[in-house]
């Protein structure tokens, strides 16, 4: 257990006797520990942000280049969130981060305060004195929702960060007097391809106001981010370094461009701003961002932080968090479960992020500026991950925001030259990561669960067009043959299975809208999973375009077996929309349950996944991979075999082993909140096996009780009787006092409000 | 005499007997020969454009890189306009050009139709078959206002171009059937630094619509131009080449990115669009541009050319030209003078160019999108050149447009982080070329000559701030010492002289607005020219910061003598606002006249200017350099010596020798119309020696008569009696029948309308 966590727990222990349950529920911020997941695979960041905030202001401990001279650098994966808990130095604080992803980008506008001799390069971690970076200690680090502070040892500066939606607020207290520098490094960034920067542009508008932007070619191919900086104290002098050719053609001789020249542009610019400070003096800085323009950034700053009261911004940010986190109030067996629960809830609210200015304007896929009319435009859709539990969780806890996310996806569709919904999109770019067209799941699930304000006809059109795009990733073959042939397109089995599920979602939406033709087309496609099931081996198996199954086949291996980031053992179970048929095909309930038992208990040697970045030993139970997404529904399949007790027991085991209140506590990438959403559903006792269906499968709640305030004003309560660490089995479940006859509960029933009561037992 | 010119003259000879003078005046387009100036130093372009059009669609015969690996390429200077008459091949047709500049940029969106095997590189002029370029012949070339056509020999394609303000309209007639390609080369551009391209972005929106943009780092440091292309026929297939790293991170495997993939981005992209054509079939293409967005480009296209009628666009373009050119109708001694006159008038209306979308939005210096409220926003201000005669000419012929140009300069000032007016600005960038702050001359001249709608108080503020900017180009020293010291800042004498004149302009404006303090400050500064006058040598001479004149001094040499693009002989005469005092200081009228005689008759050996690009033998008379700007007022100084006959004789000599109706007819860069404006004023018989004064000095008109329709509805007429090629002397001048007692006429009198009658004689 690491210092910060221990500290949190000590803090908990200290305050617990004082507050009643109700008071605690009103201050869930205290249970959130943003450090959880920042070590190893979690890829979360510890910095300051508000719920769904555009600014996510966080320390970067290093940002290994993605590639140098075109060669991939293996360590880049570690730095998807810019911060690794074990690193000894902080390079600076940047304003945009992904939370929990397995691929990297962003890291815009890295700021670092220093003292003494100006150094305009970051230096190296083994010798922080070689650059502007600084050593720090976790003992001097504090991470809370909307607040982060750390002492920068090399410069003896106390750095404090808070944020509004679009503004990062920095407070640097200089313990020593003398020359102070604030560095704005426009070269720094996450996923630093050796040529990531395309252009940077900086204007010193006056002695306290800086504006500018950066264009990058990182994971997002054509990405712009604009900023406006306001300093609390006038700049004494400033300058920059650049590796670019002279910034003004042949006419640079007119000026001293190196000192106090207020227009700077080029490819790789680092700027610095000098101040005189007294010992103990604080310089504050607001940095607003905009996807549109520097005008937009400035307007965002004026609208959101028209003052210099750091504590007010922090308090308002934490109040926002308390408001969102208080949508669920819980009692738990152990206090550490509250930390896990509210930190998970916190992580689910870190994305998708707001992507528009205060006036509603935002950059579209076509690089034009669009206006979000009647909705908040969001970005960062890690859909292969988040369609599974995060968006379904939002349909329960954040239905209005989820509806806006759907509207954002439909805006993407409108702007798409392919007329396709997002696959993995961020910051006005489609990066095409992973597989499937899972936007359709998010859209169908939202509409079927009663989301309002979405043009359903248009949404269906977008789903159908996305699913009929023949040039997309083997889809033409799939439409022709009923499966993606491995000899034509890799990861063919994963694609076939996920397309089939997505098609089922489209069919459900079509049915709701009375579009029989579309329903018939897609419900037929939804059965395509059968085309890759190999009765002989009992696994889903890659098939060739001639109709035969591919010879070489190892169902344990994650590499080159027709799957993506998973092996046949895990991925073969991916028929979430037809589990009963699948189980029947796979030998019936009994055999299937035994198959699942093997999955959770057999041993998976390292060699089968060691080259797959997204899978690590920490996220594996037997051969079951919880640290990555494809099997997230699997534990609930026991319910379909008549052995729900195994679901119950295993869920509790996963909750305990895969989510620990530690820096290294997450066994896999949090993936923009998907991993956390799994925790939250499961801790509440149910899970959406097939988003798009009205149904949740029941598991075994971890909470003692939970009260969910629904957006429609109703209250949904989970209660347990005889809850305990060992009482993981459910002997009876009542819905509003009536015993349930199945292992499922309907979303539509939950919406009406009511009480779900679990009777727990140790057997 | 080259074919096109001969053809024009033959055409003239054929039509002249048929039309009456009045009819001719209504069709001045026929006299314009856009080929004039396209060979050697003129740097004009022959392509299609409307008056002050944003699109200037013209063939590029080559675009030598400005520099490769940072080393300057001497041939780049030839290609400022993209076209050199003697070149044997055409690379393609691009949509933006400077007219007559001595520095280069633009050349956006080069399009080339080809047939046969696709070649995606331009190839070399010595072997056009090595690339997409084509040989052509001037016999098959036709250049008119708003129309250009040429046969592309290698591909047997007839290319025709016309344009509206924001749309280039291409018509390509394929004489052979078969595979046709239209290439859009986003790498091509003028001033191609080896790294000029920053980013390019292309979307194939559907099978007839393409959108995209390009960002460049050329002469303009941070320049964006957007486009929308519409084809008259659906594309059969398309693709691109790129030297950039894979365009979609690691996820390119999903697609065939090389064929028919509709999103293309990267640094150096060349795209092609394939069609099947029948022999004789024409494909038409509209390419609209916008400084704002692809949305803007599309809106521009829809607003300006919502149809496919090439001939209509051409006819409307030529009607626009006839409207503008008909503001002056003339009779001349020789018909070739009409060609010179209307071609000069045409050249003066090629810039500044429109720089905003149809909805008034445009990109500002701060890269934000601004709205031009109540004015047309213009760009390309080559002010060191154009303040002398072009803007004064606009105050006579185009006062409303000139007022909008002033408003555009003030908008630049508002957006400037330096709070400075433009020096040499284009496309939302200040390039800082040349010296002075001559915006103040343009502004003062406009306001003092009655321009309406300009906020004069604000204009004065902008002038004063620009003139008090201490960090600008020696200005701090000038303000401190009364001159720019050569040891602190080069070209010090030129700067001192031009600052002094500019300051006089500010003083005039301040006086008009009753700002006595400002008047006093700047009228005092206006005398600074005296501080660099060396009585010993009789020349303006570089002075050091210790007050002494610099030792080494050669008044003939253009290099390193304290002047820019001129020698002391020419530049010493630059006190346009105080010629009488200057003449007194320089030895009195008689001596000064003798000095001028020497200037026009002495010999200037090549070595004194051979490394100065902007001066060539073709533009020199004796030691007088007409091919560059600093001496443009000099011939009118004879008037101040009591010897106006020498002004008269020499003006006519310059008109005849420096302006010839030939491709090589211009003895120097036309410099965005400044050279042409000199011609027009002088051909009409007067010239603005000191813009900012209400006065013109009289010369010797070349026209037989001229009728100028003023914007205020009045008519100003120049008439001659006994005009003839040899009758270059003026024996008497009458203003509305009253003989003039001085050699000057007032602008304010001209505005009232009236007749200026010159009595000509051979002696």
Coordinates of C-alpha atoms in Angstrom, one line a residue, chain A residues 224-674:
Chain A
X224 CA -6.0 21.7 -33.2
X225 CA -6.1 23.0 -29.7
X226 CA -6.1 26.7 -28.8
X227 CA -5.3 28.4 -25.6
X228 CA -5.4 31.7 -23.7
X229 CA -3.2 32.2 -20.6
X230 CA -3.7 34.8 -18.0
X231 CA -1.0 35.5 -15.4
X232 CA -1.8 37.1 -12.0
X233 CA 1.4 39.1 -12.2
X234 CA 2.9 41.0 -15.2
X235 CA 5.7 39.2 -17.1
X236 CA 9.1 40.8 -16.7
X237 CA 10.6 39.4 -19.9
X238 CA 10.0 36.4 -22.2
X239 CA 11.4 34.5 -25.0
X240 CA 11.5 31.1 -26.8
X241 CA 13.5 28.4 -28.4
X242 CA 12.8 26.8 -31.7
X243 CA 14.4 24.3 -33.9
X244 CA 12.6 25.7 -36.9
X245 CA 14.0 27.8 -39.7
X246 CA 13.9 31.5 -39.1
X247 CA 10.4 32.5 -38.2
X248 CA 10.1 35.5 -40.5
X249 CA 11.5 34.6 -43.9
X250 CA 14.4 37.0 -44.6
X251 CA 13.0 39.9 -42.5
X252 CA 14.0 38.8 -39.1
X253 CA 16.8 41.3 -39.1
X254 CA 14.4 44.0 -38.3
X255 CA 13.8 42.8 -34.7
X256 CA 15.4 41.1 -31.8
X257 CA 13.2 38.1 -32.2
X258 CA 14.8 36.3 -29.3
X259 CA 13.7 38.6 -26.5
X260 CA 10.3 40.0 -25.8
X261 CA 9.1 39.6 -29.4
X262 CA 5.4 39.0 -29.0
X263 CA 4.7 36.8 -32.1
X264 CA 6.2 33.3 -32.1
X265 CA 5.4 30.6 -34.6
X266 CA 7.0 27.5 -35.8
X267 CA 7.0 23.8 -35.5
X268 CA 8.8 23.1 -32.2
X269 CA 8.5 26.1 -29.9
X270 CA 9.3 26.3 -26.2
X271 CA 8.5 29.6 -24.6
X272 CA 9.4 31.0 -21.2
X273 CA 8.0 33.9 -19.1
X274 CA 10.2 35.5 -16.4
X275 CA 9.1 37.0 -13.1
X276 CA 10.7 38.4 -10.0
X277 CA 9.3 36.8 -6.9
X278 CA 9.7 37.3 -3.2
X279 CA 10.1 34.2 -1.0
X280 CA 6.6 32.8 -0.4
X281 CA 5.0 34.7 -3.2
X282 CA 2.5 32.8 -5.4
X283 CA 2.0 33.4 -9.1
X284 CA -1.3 32.2 -10.4
X285 CA -2.1 31.3 -13.9
X286 CA -5.3 30.5 -15.8
X287 CA -5.0 28.5 -19.0
X288 CA -8.2 28.2 -21.0
X289 CA -8.5 25.9 -23.9
X290 CA -10.7 25.8 -27.0
X291 CA -11.0 23.5 -30.0
X292 CA -12.1 26.4 -32.1
X293 CA -9.9 29.5 -31.7
X294 CA -7.9 31.7 -29.3
X295 CA -11.0 34.0 -29.2
X296 CA -12.9 30.9 -28.0
X297 CA -10.4 30.1 -25.3
X298 CA -10.5 33.7 -24.1
X299 CA -14.3 33.7 -24.0
X300 CA -14.2 30.4 -22.1
X301 CA -11.8 31.9 -19.5
X302 CA -13.9 35.0 -19.1
X303 CA -17.1 32.9 -18.7
X304 CA -15.7 30.3 -16.3
X305 CA -13.1 32.1 -14.2
X306 CA -13.5 35.8 -14.2
X307 CA -11.5 36.1 -11.0
X308 CA -8.3 35.0 -9.2
X309 CA -9.8 33.1 -6.3
X310 CA -8.1 29.7 -6.5
X311 CA -9.9 28.3 -3.5
X312 CA -13.3 29.3 -5.0
X313 CA -12.6 27.4 -8.2
X314 CA -11.4 24.4 -6.2
X315 CA -14.5 24.5 -4.0
X316 CA -16.8 24.9 -7.0
X317 CA -15.1 22.0 -8.7
X318 CA -15.5 19.8 -5.7
X319 CA -19.1 20.8 -5.3
X320 CA -19.7 19.7 -8.9
X321 CA -18.1 16.4 -8.1
X322 CA -20.2 16.0 -5.0
X323 CA -23.3 16.7 -7.0
X324 CA -22.5 14.0 -9.6
X325 CA -21.1 11.5 -7.2
X326 CA -24.1 11.9 -4.8
X327 CA -26.3 10.4 -7.5
X328 CA -25.5 7.2 -5.7
X329 CA -25.2 6.9 -2.0
X330 CA -24.0 3.7 -0.5
X331 CA -23.2 1.8 2.6
X332 CA -20.5 -0.8 2.4
X333 CA -19.2 -3.7 4.5
X334 CA -15.7 -2.2 4.5
X335 CA -14.7 1.5 4.2
X336 CA -12.2 0.7 1.5
X337 CA -15.1 -0.3 -0.7
X338 CA -16.3 3.3 -0.6
X339 CA -13.0 4.4 -1.9
X340 CA -13.2 1.8 -4.7
X341 CA -16.8 2.7 -5.4
X342 CA -16.5 6.5 -5.5
X343 CA -13.2 6.4 -7.3
X344 CA -14.8 4.1 -9.9
X345 CA -17.7 6.5 -10.1
X346 CA -15.1 9.4 -10.5
X347 CA -13.4 7.5 -13.3
X348 CA -16.6 6.9 -15.2
X349 CA -17.2 10.7 -15.2
X350 CA -13.8 11.5 -16.7
X351 CA -15.0 10.9 -20.2
X352 CA -16.3 11.4 -22.8
X353 CA -15.1 15.0 -22.3
X354 CA -16.8 18.2 -23.2
X355 CA -15.6 19.4 -26.7
X356 CA -17.1 22.8 -27.3
X357 CA -16.7 26.4 -26.2
X358 CA -19.1 28.1 -23.8
X359 CA -21.0 29.4 -26.9
X360 CA -21.5 25.9 -28.2
X361 CA -19.1 26.1 -31.1
X362 CA -16.7 23.2 -31.7
X363 CA -14.5 21.8 -34.5
X364 CA -16.0 19.0 -36.6
X365 CA -14.5 16.1 -38.4
X366 CA -14.4 18.2 -41.5
X367 CA -12.4 20.8 -39.6
X368 CA -15.2 23.3 -40.0
X369 CA -16.6 25.0 -36.9
X370 CA -20.0 23.8 -36.0
X371 CA -22.6 24.8 -33.5
X372 CA -24.0 22.4 -30.9
X373 CA -27.6 23.3 -30.9
X374 CA -29.5 22.1 -27.8
X375 CA -26.8 19.6 -26.7
X376 CA -23.3 19.5 -25.2
X377 CA -20.9 18.2 -27.7
X378 CA -18.6 15.4 -26.3
X379 CA -15.5 13.8 -27.6
X380 CA -13.3 10.8 -26.9
X381 CA -15.4 7.8 -27.7
X382 CA -13.5 4.7 -26.9
X383 CA -16.4 2.7 -28.1
X384 CA -15.1 -0.8 -28.4
X385 CA -14.6 -0.5 -24.6
X386 CA -17.4 1.8 -23.4
X387 CA -20.4 0.4 -25.2
X388 CA -20.3 -2.6 -22.9
X389 CA -21.0 -1.0 -19.5
X390 CA -20.0 2.7 -19.4
X391 CA -22.8 4.0 -21.7
X392 CA -25.3 1.5 -20.2
X393 CA -24.3 2.9 -16.8
X394 CA -24.8 6.4 -18.1
X395 CA -28.3 5.4 -19.2
X396 CA -29.0 4.6 -15.6
X397 CA -27.1 7.4 -13.8
X398 CA -26.5 10.1 -16.5
X399 CA -29.2 9.6 -19.2
X400 CA -29.3 13.3 -20.3
X401 CA -25.6 13.4 -20.7
X402 CA -25.7 10.1 -22.5
X403 CA -28.3 11.4 -24.9
X404 CA -26.0 14.3 -25.6
X405 CA -23.2 11.8 -26.3
X406 CA -25.5 10.1 -28.8
X407 CA -26.2 13.5 -30.4
X408 CA -22.5 14.1 -30.5
X409 CA -22.1 10.8 -32.3
X410 CA -24.8 11.7 -34.8
X411 CA -23.1 15.1 -35.4
X412 CA -19.9 13.1 -36.2
X413 CA -22.0 11.0 -38.6
X414 CA -23.3 14.1 -40.3
X415 CA -19.7 15.4 -40.7
X416 CA -18.3 12.0 -41.7
X417 CA -17.2 11.8 -45.4
X418 CA -17.8 8.1 -45.0
X419 CA -21.3 8.6 -43.6
X420 CA -20.2 6.5 -40.6
X421 CA -20.7 6.7 -36.9
X422 CA -17.6 7.0 -34.7
X423 CA -15.4 4.0 -34.1
X424 CA -12.8 5.5 -31.8
X425 CA -12.9 9.3 -32.1
X426 CA -11.4 12.1 -30.3
X427 CA -10.9 15.9 -30.8
X428 CA -12.5 16.1 -34.3
X429 CA -10.7 13.0 -35.6
X430 CA -11.6 9.4 -36.2
X431 CA -8.6 7.3 -35.3
X432 CA -10.3 4.0 -36.4
X433 CA -8.9 2.1 -33.4
X434 CA -10.2 -1.4 -32.6
X435 CA -13.1 -3.0 -34.4
X436 CA -16.9 -3.0 -34.8
X437 CA -19.4 -0.2 -35.2
X438 CA -20.3 -0.1 -31.6
X439 CA -21.8 3.4 -31.8
X440 CA -24.9 1.5 -32.9
X441 CA -25.0 -0.3 -29.5
X442 CA -24.8 2.9 -27.6
X443 CA -27.4 4.5 -29.8
X444 CA -29.9 1.6 -29.7
X445 CA -29.4 1.1 -25.9
X446 CA -30.0 4.8 -25.3
X447 CA -33.1 5.0 -27.4
X448 CA -34.5 1.7 -26.2
X449 CA -34.0 2.8 -22.6
X450 CA -36.0 6.0 -23.2
X451 CA -33.4 8.7 -24.0
X452 CA -35.2 11.8 -25.0
X453 CA -34.4 14.4 -27.6
X454 CA -32.7 12.0 -30.1
X455 CA -34.0 11.9 -33.6
X456 CA -34.6 8.2 -33.7
X457 CA -35.2 7.9 -37.4
X458 CA -32.0 9.7 -38.2
X459 CA -30.2 7.6 -35.6
X460 CA -31.4 4.5 -37.3
X461 CA -30.3 5.8 -40.7
X462 CA -26.8 6.5 -39.2
X463 CA -26.6 3.0 -37.7
X464 CA -27.7 1.3 -40.9
X465 CA -25.3 3.3 -43.1
X466 CA -22.4 2.5 -40.8
X467 CA -23.3 -1.1 -40.9
X468 CA -23.6 -1.2 -44.7
X469 CA -20.2 0.4 -45.5
X470 CA -18.6 -2.2 -47.6
X471 CA -15.1 -0.8 -47.6
X472 CA -14.9 -0.9 -43.8
X473 CA -12.7 -3.5 -42.2
X474 CA -14.0 -6.7 -43.8
X475 CA -17.6 -5.6 -43.7
X476 CA -18.1 -6.2 -47.4
X477 CA -17.0 -9.8 -47.0
X478 CA -19.1 -10.2 -43.9
X479 CA -22.2 -8.9 -45.8
X480 CA -21.4 -11.3 -48.6
X481 CA -20.4 -14.5 -46.8
X482 CA -21.9 -14.0 -43.4
X483 CA -18.5 -13.9 -41.7
X484 CA -15.2 -12.0 -42.2
X485 CA -12.8 -14.5 -43.9
X486 CA -9.4 -14.5 -42.1
X487 CA -7.5 -14.7 -45.4
X488 CA -9.1 -11.4 -46.4
X489 CA -9.1 -9.5 -43.2
X490 CA -7.3 -10.2 -39.9
X491 CA -9.0 -10.5 -36.5
X492 CA -11.8 -12.0 -38.5
X493 CA -13.6 -13.9 -35.8
X494 CA -13.7 -10.9 -33.4
X495 CA -15.1 -8.8 -36.2
X496 CA -17.7 -11.3 -37.1
X497 CA -18.9 -11.8 -33.5
X498 CA -19.0 -8.0 -32.8
X499 CA -20.7 -7.2 -36.1
X500 CA -23.3 -9.8 -35.3
X501 CA -24.0 -8.2 -31.9
X502 CA -24.0 -4.7 -33.4
X503 CA -26.5 -5.9 -36.0
X504 CA -28.7 -7.3 -33.4
X505 CA -28.7 -3.8 -31.8
X506 CA -29.7 -2.2 -35.1
X507 CA -32.5 -4.8 -35.4
X508 CA -33.8 -3.9 -31.9
X509 CA -33.9 -0.2 -32.8
X510 CA -35.5 -0.9 -36.2
X511 CA -38.2 -3.0 -34.4
X512 CA -38.9 -0.2 -32.0
X513 CA -39.4 2.2 -34.9
X514 CA -41.5 -0.3 -36.9
X515 CA -39.0 -0.7 -39.7
X516 CA -39.6 -4.3 -40.6
X517 CA -37.3 -4.5 -43.6
X518 CA -34.4 -3.2 -41.6
X519 CA -35.3 -5.4 -38.7
X520 CA -35.3 -8.5 -40.9
X521 CA -32.1 -7.6 -42.6
X522 CA -30.2 -7.0 -39.4
X523 CA -31.8 -9.8 -37.2
X524 CA -30.6 -12.1 -40.0
X525 CA -27.1 -10.6 -39.8
X526 CA -27.2 -10.9 -36.0
X527 CA -27.0 -14.7 -36.4
X528 CA -23.7 -14.5 -38.2
X529 CA -21.8 -15.6 -35.1
X530 CA -22.9 -19.1 -36.0
X531 CA -20.8 -19.0 -39.2
X532 CA -17.6 -18.9 -37.2
X533 CA -18.5 -21.5 -34.6
X534 CA -16.5 -24.7 -35.1
X535 CA -18.3 -27.6 -33.6
X536 CA -15.2 -29.7 -33.8
X537 CA -13.1 -27.7 -31.4
X538 CA -16.1 -26.1 -29.6
X539 CA -14.6 -22.6 -30.2
X540 CA -15.2 -19.7 -32.5
X541 CA -12.5 -20.2 -35.1
X542 CA -11.2 -18.3 -38.1
X543 CA -12.7 -19.2 -41.4
X544 CA -11.4 -18.7 -44.9
X545 CA -13.1 -17.2 -47.9
X546 CA -13.5 -20.7 -49.4
X547 CA -15.7 -21.6 -46.4
X548 CA -13.2 -23.9 -44.6
X549 CA -11.9 -23.3 -41.1
X550 CA -8.3 -22.3 -41.0
X551 CA -6.0 -25.2 -40.1
X552 CA -3.6 -23.8 -37.6
X553 CA -5.6 -23.0 -34.5
X554 CA -4.6 -22.5 -30.8
X555 CA -7.5 -21.4 -28.7
X556 CA -5.2 -20.1 -26.0
X557 CA -3.1 -17.9 -28.1
X558 CA -3.9 -14.2 -28.3
X559 CA -1.8 -13.7 -31.4
X560 CA -2.8 -14.3 -35.0
X561 CA -5.7 -16.6 -34.2
X562 CA -8.4 -14.4 -35.7
X563 CA -9.0 -12.4 -32.6
X564 CA -8.0 -9.0 -31.4
X565 CA -6.6 -8.6 -27.9
X566 CA -8.1 -11.9 -26.8
X567 CA -7.9 -15.6 -27.4
X568 CA -10.5 -18.1 -28.6
X569 CA -11.2 -19.2 -25.0
X570 CA -12.4 -15.7 -24.0
X571 CA -13.7 -14.4 -27.3
X572 CA -15.7 -17.5 -28.3
X573 CA -18.1 -16.5 -25.5
X574 CA -19.0 -13.3 -27.2
X575 CA -22.6 -13.7 -28.3
X576 CA -24.1 -11.4 -25.7
X577 CA -27.4 -11.1 -27.6
X578 CA -28.1 -14.8 -27.8
X579 CA -26.4 -16.5 -24.9
X580 CA -29.0 -19.3 -24.7
X581 CA -28.5 -20.3 -28.3
X582 CA -24.8 -20.0 -28.0
X583 CA -24.9 -22.2 -24.9
X584 CA -27.0 -24.7 -26.7
X585 CA -24.6 -24.8 -29.6
X586 CA -21.7 -25.1 -27.3
X587 CA -22.9 -28.3 -25.7
X588 CA -25.7 -27.2 -23.5
X589 CA -25.8 -25.6 -20.0
X590 CA -23.9 -28.2 -18.1
X591 CA -21.0 -28.5 -20.5
X592 CA -21.0 -24.7 -20.9
X593 CA -20.8 -24.1 -17.2
X594 CA -17.9 -26.6 -17.0
X595 CA -16.3 -24.7 -19.8
X596 CA -16.6 -21.5 -17.8
X597 CA -15.2 -23.2 -14.7
X598 CA -12.2 -24.1 -16.8
X599 CA -11.8 -20.6 -18.0
X600 CA -11.6 -19.2 -14.5
X601 CA -9.4 -21.9 -13.1
X602 CA -7.0 -23.1 -15.9
X603 CA -3.6 -21.6 -16.2
X604 CA -2.7 -19.3 -19.1
X605 CA 1.0 -19.2 -19.6
X606 CA 2.6 -15.8 -20.3
X607 CA 3.6 -16.7 -23.8
X608 CA 0.0 -16.6 -25.0
X609 CA -0.4 -12.9 -24.3
X610 CA 3.0 -11.4 -23.6
X611 CA 3.0 -9.4 -26.8
X612 CA -0.4 -8.0 -26.3
X613 CA -0.1 -4.7 -24.6
X614 CA -3.6 -4.6 -23.2
X615 CA -3.3 -7.8 -21.3
X616 CA -1.1 -8.3 -18.3
X617 CA -0.8 -10.9 -15.6
X618 CA -2.4 -8.4 -13.1
X619 CA -5.7 -8.5 -15.1
X620 CA -6.0 -12.3 -15.5
X621 CA -7.9 -14.8 -13.4
X622 CA -7.0 -18.3 -14.7
X623 CA -7.5 -17.8 -18.4
X624 CA -10.2 -15.2 -17.9
X625 CA -9.0 -11.8 -18.8
X626 CA -10.7 -9.1 -16.8
X627 CA -8.1 -6.5 -17.6
X628 CA -9.4 -6.1 -21.1
X629 CA -12.9 -5.9 -22.4
X630 CA -14.0 -8.8 -24.5
X631 CA -14.9 -11.0 -21.5
X632 CA -16.6 -8.4 -19.3
X633 CA -20.0 -10.1 -19.7
X634 CA -18.7 -13.6 -19.3
X635 CA -19.1 -14.1 -15.5
X636 CA -22.8 -13.4 -15.9
X637 CA -23.3 -16.2 -18.4
X638 CA -23.4 -18.7 -15.5
X639 CA -26.9 -17.3 -14.9
X640 CA -27.9 -18.8 -18.2
X641 CA -26.6 -22.3 -17.3
X642 CA -28.8 -22.5 -14.2
X643 CA -25.8 -21.9 -11.9
X644 CA -26.2 -18.3 -10.9
X645 CA -24.3 -19.0 -7.7
X646 CA -21.1 -19.2 -9.8
X647 CA -21.9 -15.8 -11.2
X648 CA -22.4 -14.5 -7.7
X649 CA -19.2 -16.0 -6.2
X650 CA -17.0 -15.1 -9.2
X651 CA -18.3 -11.5 -9.4
X652 CA -17.4 -10.9 -5.8
X653 CA -14.0 -12.5 -6.4
X654 CA -13.3 -10.3 -9.4
X655 CA -14.5 -7.2 -7.5
X656 CA -12.1 -7.9 -4.8
X657 CA -9.1 -8.9 -6.8
X658 CA -9.2 -6.6 -9.8
X659 CA -10.1 -3.4 -8.0
X660 CA -7.8 -2.5 -5.1
X661 CA -7.5 1.0 -3.6
X662 CA -3.9 1.2 -4.6
X663 CA -1.9 3.1 -7.3
X664 CA -1.4 -0.3 -9.0
X665 CA -5.0 -1.3 -8.1
X666 CA -6.4 -1.7 -11.6
X667 CA -5.5 -4.9 -13.4
X668 CA -6.0 -3.3 -16.8
X669 CA -6.5 -0.1 -18.6
X670 CA -9.5 1.7 -17.1
X671 CA -10.4 2.4 -20.8
X672 CA -12.3 5.7 -20.3
X673 CA -14.3 4.3 -17.5
X674 CA -15.4 0.9 -18.9

